[in-house]
GROMACS .gro file of C-alpha atoms in nm:
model
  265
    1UNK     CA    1   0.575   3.103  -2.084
    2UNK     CA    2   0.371   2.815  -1.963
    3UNK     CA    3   0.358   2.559  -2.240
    4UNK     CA    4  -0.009   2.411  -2.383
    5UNK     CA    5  -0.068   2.071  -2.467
    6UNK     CA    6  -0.306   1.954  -2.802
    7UNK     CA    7  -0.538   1.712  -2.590
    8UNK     CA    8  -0.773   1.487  -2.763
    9UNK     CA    9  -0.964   1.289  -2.489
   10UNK     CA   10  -1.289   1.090  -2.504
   11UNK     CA   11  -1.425   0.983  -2.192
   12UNK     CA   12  -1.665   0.699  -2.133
   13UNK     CA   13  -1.751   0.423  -1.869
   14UNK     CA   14  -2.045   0.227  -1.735
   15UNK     CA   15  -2.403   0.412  -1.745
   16UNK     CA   16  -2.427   0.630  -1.458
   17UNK     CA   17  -2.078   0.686  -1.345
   18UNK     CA   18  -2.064   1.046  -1.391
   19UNK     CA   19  -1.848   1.058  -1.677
   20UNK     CA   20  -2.082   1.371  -1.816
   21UNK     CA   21  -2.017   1.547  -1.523
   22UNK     CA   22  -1.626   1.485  -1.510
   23UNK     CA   23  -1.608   1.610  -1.897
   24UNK     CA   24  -1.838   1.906  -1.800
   25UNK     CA   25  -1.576   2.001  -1.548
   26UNK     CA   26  -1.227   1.939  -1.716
   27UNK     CA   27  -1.381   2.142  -1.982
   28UNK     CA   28  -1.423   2.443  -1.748
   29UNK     CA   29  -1.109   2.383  -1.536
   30UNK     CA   30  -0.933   2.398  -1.872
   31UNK     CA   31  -1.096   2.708  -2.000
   32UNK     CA   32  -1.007   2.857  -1.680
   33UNK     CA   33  -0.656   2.802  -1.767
   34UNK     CA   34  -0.683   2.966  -2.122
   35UNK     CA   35  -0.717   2.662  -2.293
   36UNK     CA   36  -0.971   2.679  -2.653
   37UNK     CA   37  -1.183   2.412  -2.551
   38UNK     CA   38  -1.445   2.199  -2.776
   39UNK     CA   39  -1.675   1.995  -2.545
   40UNK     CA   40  -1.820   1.737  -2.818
   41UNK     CA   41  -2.110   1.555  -2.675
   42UNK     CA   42  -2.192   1.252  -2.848
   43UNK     CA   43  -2.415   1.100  -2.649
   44UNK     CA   44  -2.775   1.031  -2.736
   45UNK     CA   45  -2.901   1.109  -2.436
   46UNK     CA   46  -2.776   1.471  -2.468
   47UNK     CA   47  -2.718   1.661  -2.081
   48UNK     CA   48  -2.355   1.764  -2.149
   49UNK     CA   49  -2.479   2.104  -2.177
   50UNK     CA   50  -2.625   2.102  -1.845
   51UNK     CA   51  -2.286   2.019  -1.689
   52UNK     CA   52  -2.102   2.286  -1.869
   53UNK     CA   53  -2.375   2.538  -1.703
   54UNK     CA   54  -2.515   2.673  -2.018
   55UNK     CA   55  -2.838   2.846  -1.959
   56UNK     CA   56  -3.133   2.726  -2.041
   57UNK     CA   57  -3.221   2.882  -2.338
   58UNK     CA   58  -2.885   2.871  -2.478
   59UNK     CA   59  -2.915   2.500  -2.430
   60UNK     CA   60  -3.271   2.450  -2.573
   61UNK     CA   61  -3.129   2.614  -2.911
   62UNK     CA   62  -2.878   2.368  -3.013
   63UNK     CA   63  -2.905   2.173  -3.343
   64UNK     CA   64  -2.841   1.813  -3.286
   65UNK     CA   65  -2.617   1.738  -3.614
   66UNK     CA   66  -2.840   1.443  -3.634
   67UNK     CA   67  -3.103   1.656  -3.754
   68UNK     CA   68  -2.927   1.848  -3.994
   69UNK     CA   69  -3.125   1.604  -4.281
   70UNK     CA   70  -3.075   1.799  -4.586
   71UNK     CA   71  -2.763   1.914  -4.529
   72UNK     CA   72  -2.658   1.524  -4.447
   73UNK     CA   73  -2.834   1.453  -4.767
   74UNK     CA   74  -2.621   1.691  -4.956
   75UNK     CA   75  -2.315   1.630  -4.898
   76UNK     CA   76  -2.302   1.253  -4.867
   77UNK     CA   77  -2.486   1.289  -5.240
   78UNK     CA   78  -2.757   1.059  -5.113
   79UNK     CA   79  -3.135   1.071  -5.113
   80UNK     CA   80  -3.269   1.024  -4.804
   81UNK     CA   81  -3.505   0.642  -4.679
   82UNK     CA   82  -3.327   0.492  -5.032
   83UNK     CA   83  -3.186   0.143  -4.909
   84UNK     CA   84  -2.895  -0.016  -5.106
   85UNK     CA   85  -2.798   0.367  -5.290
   86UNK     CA   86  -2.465   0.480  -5.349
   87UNK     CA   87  -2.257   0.760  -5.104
   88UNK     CA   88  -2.005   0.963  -5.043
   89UNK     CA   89  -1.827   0.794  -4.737
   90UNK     CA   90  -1.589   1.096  -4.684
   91UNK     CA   91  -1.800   1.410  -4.704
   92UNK     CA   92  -1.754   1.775  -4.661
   93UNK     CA   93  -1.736   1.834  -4.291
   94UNK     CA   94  -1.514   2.121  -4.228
   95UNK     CA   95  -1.735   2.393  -4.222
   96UNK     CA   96  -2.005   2.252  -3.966
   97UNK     CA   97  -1.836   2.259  -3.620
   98UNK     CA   98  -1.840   2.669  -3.688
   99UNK     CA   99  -2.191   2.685  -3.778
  100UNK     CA  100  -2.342   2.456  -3.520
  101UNK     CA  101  -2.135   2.492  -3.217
  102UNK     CA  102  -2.308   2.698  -2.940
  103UNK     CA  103  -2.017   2.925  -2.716
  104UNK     CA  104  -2.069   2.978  -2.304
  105UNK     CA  105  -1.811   3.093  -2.071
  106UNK     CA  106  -1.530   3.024  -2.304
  107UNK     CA  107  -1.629   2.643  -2.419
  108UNK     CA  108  -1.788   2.555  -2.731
  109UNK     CA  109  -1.983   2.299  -2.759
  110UNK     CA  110  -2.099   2.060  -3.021
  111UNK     CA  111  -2.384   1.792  -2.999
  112UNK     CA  112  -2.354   1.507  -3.201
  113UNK     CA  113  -2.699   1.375  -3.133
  114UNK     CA  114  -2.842   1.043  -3.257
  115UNK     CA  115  -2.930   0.863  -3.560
  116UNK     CA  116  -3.306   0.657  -3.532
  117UNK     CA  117  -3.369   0.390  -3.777
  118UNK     CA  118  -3.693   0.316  -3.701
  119UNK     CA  119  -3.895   0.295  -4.022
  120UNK     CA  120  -3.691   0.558  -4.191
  121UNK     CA  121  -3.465   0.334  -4.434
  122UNK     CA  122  -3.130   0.340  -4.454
  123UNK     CA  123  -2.955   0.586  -4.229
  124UNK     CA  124  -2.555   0.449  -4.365
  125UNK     CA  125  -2.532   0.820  -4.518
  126UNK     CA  126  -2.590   0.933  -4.147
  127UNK     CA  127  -2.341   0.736  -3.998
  128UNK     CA  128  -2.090   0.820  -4.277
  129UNK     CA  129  -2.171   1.220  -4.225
  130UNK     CA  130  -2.144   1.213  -3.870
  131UNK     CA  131  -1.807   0.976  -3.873
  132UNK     CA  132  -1.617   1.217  -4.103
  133UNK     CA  133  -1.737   1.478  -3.883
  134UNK     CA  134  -1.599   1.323  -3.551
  135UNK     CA  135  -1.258   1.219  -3.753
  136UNK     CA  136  -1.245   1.605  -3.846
  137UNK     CA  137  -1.277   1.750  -3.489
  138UNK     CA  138  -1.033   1.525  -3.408
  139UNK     CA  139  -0.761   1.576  -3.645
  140UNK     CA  140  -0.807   1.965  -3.614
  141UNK     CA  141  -0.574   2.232  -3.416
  142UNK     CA  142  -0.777   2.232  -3.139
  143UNK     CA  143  -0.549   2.296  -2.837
  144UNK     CA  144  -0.837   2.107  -2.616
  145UNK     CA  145  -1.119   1.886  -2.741
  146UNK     CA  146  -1.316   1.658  -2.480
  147UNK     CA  147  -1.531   1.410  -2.612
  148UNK     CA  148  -1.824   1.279  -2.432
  149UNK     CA  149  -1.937   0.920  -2.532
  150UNK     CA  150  -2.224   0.774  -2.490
  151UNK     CA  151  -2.243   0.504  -2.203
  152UNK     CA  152  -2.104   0.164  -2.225
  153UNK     CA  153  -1.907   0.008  -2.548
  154UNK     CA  154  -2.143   0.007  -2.806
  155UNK     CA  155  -2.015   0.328  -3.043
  156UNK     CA  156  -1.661   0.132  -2.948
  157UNK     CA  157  -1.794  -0.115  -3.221
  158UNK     CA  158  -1.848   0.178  -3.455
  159UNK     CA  159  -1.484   0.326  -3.383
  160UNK     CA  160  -1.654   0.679  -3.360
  161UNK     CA  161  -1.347   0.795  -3.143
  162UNK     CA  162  -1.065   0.626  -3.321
  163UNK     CA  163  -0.849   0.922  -3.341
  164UNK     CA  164  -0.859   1.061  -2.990
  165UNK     CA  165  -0.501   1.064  -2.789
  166UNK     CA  166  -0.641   0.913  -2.487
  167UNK     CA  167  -0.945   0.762  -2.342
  168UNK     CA  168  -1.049   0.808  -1.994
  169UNK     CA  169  -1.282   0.563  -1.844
  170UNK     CA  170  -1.502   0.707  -1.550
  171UNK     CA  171  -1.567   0.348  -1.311
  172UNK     CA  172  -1.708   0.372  -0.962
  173UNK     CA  173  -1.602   0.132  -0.653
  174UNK     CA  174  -1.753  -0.152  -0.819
  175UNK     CA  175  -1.768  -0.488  -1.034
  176UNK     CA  176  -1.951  -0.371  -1.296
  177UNK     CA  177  -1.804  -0.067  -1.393
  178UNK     CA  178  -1.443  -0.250  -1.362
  179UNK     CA  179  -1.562  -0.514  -1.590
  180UNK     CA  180  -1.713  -0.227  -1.862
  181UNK     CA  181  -1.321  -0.088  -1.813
  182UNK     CA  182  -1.152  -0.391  -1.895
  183UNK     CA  183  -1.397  -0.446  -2.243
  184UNK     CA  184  -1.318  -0.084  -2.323
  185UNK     CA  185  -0.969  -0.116  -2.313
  186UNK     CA  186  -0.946  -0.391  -2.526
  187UNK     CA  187  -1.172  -0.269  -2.751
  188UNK     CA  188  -1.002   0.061  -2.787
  189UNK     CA  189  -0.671  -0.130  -2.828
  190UNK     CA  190  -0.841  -0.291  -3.123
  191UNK     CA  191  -0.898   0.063  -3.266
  192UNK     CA  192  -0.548   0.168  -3.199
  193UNK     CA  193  -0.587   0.398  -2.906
  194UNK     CA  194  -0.265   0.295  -2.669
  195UNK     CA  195  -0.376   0.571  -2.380
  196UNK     CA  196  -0.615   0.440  -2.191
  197UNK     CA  197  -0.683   0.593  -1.816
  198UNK     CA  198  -0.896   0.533  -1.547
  199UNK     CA  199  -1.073   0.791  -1.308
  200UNK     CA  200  -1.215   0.694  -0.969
  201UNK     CA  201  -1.580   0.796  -0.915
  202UNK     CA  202  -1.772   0.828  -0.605
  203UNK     CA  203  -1.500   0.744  -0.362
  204UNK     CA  204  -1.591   0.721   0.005
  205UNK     CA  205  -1.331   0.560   0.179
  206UNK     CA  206  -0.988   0.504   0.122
  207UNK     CA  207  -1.071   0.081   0.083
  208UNK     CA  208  -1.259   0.196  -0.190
  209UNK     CA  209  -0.955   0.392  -0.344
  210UNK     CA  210  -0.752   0.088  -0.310
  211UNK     CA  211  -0.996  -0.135  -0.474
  212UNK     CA  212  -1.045   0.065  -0.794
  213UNK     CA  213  -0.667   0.085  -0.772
  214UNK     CA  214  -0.598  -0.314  -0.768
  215UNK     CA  215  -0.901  -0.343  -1.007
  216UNK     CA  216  -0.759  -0.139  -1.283
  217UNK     CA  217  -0.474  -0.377  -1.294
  218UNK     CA  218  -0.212  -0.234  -1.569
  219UNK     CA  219  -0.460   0.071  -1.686
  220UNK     CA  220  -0.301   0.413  -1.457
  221UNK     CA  221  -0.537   0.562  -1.299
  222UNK     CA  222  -0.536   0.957  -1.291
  223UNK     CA  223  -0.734   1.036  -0.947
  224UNK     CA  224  -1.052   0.969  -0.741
  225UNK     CA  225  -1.346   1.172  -0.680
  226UNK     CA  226  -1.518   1.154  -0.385
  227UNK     CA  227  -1.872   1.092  -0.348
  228UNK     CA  228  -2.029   1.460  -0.312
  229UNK     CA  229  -2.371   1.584  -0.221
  230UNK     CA  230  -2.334   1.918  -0.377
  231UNK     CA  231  -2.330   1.770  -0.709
  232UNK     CA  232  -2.710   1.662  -0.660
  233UNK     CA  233  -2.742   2.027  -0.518
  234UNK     CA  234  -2.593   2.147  -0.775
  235UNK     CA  235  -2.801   1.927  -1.027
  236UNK     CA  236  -3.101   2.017  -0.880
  237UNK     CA  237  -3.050   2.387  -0.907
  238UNK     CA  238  -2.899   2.349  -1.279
  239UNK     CA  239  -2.592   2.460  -1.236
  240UNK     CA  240  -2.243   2.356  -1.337
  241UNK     CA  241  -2.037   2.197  -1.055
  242UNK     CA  242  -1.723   2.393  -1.174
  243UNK     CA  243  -1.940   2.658  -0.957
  244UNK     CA  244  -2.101   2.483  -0.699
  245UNK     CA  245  -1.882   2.143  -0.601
  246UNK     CA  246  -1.512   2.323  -0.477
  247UNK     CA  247  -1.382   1.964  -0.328
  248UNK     CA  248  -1.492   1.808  -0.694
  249UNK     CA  249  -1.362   2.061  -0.885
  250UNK     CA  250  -1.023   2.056  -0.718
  251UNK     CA  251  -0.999   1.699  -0.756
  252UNK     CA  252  -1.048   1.734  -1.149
  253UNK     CA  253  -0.780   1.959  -1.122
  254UNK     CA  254  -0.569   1.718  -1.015
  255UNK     CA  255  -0.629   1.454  -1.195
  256UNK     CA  256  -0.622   1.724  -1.544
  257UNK     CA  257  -0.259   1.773  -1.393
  258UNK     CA  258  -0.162   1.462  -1.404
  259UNK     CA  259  -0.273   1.370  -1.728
  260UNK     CA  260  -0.095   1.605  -1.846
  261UNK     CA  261   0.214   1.491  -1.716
  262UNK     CA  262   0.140   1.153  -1.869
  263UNK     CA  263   0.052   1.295  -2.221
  264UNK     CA  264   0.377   1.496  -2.209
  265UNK     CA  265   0.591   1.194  -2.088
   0.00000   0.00000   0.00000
């Protein structure tokens, strides 16, 4: 009997990477392996649902948890726009991911959504709720959970993913994205995630391959994905690449593979 792994991975990188599309697709490559899979995506600007090819309308009914007010309100035991009130920095969380997660194809997902301060006081209850939340997902049994992250390293500062096994940072042949790599590492470090690994986006040529590869430096990296038009196609049309994009979703394959392998090790 094939053994299964409990993977807790956020991924993140450098706006514009493709790190939503990579978690769309080692969601599905996971599911079709029998894996329970929780796609969590926590980035404001919300398209992970897109990626995991749910259909329109089953998209266009999800419930940011960021707009679950009252309910927020509730359990943190604070009244909403108060500044400088008292709160529950631990609330009740467990029963949300079942009420709000949306099911397609054998992933769940969850969106996380965003919190907006502008003129609306103090939104620390918000933070709190949503924080507990993201430590529950990912302390549960879930034998898969992939965690979108919004671009860059700013919710790094705000340790939203301080209890994932891994992180795997999405770069692209390129200084910038290498530099956003290096500040997410540390900053993870900081947080105490040790796993930190690097996936090649966009690949053309094999100098490209080998740059990424010297620019990592000490952080492995899993795999490369070449640069493919049928994911624009396959944007274009709406539809998941798991479907559309067979030399990109063979390459996530691989690279799933040998994460695993690491994780195990």
């Amino acid at each position: 009997m094939k053994e299964v792994f409990t993977m807790k991975i956020a991924i993140t990188g450098k706006g514009g990477v493709g790190k939503t599309t990579f978690a769309g697709v080692l969601s599905k490559v996971l599911a079709a392996e029998g894996y329970k899979v929780l796609a969590v995506d926590a980035d404001p600007d919300a398209n992970l649902a897109m990626a995991l090819g749910f259909p329109e309308e089953k998209a266009s009914s999800i419930t940011p948890l960021s707009e679950i007010k009252d309910i927020i309100a509730q359990r943190t035991e604070a009244r909403p726009g108060v500044i400088g009130q008292m709160f529950k920095l631990n609330p009740k969380v467990d029963d949300i991911p079942e009420k709000y997660c949306i099911e397609h194809d054998g992933v769940k997902l969850l969106v996380m959504g965003t919190v907006k301060a502008g003129g609306s006081g103090c939104i620390c209850p918000e933070h709190a709720f949503l924080r507990a939340l993201m430590q529950h997902l990912l302390l549960d049994s879930q034998e898969a959970l992939i965690l979108d992250m919004e671009a860059g390293i700013e919710h790094m500062g705000r340790a939203t993913a301080d209890c994932v096994d891994a992180f795997i940072v999405v770069v692209e042949p390129g200084q910038r994205s290498i530099q956003t790599l290096k500040t997410i590492k540390k900053l993870a470090e900081d947080i105490g995630v040790k796993k930190i690994f690097a996936v090649g986006n966009k690949v053309r040529t094999r100098e490209e391959e080998e740059f990424i590869q010297n620019a990592c430096g000490d952080v492995p990296v899993l795999g490369f994905l070449s640069y493919d038009p049928d994911l624009i196609e396959a944007d274009r049309c709406g539809e998941t690449p798991f479907n559309k994009c067979i030399l990109y979703t063979r390459q996530v394959e691989a690279i799933k593979n040998h994460l695993l392998r690491l994780i195990d090790n």
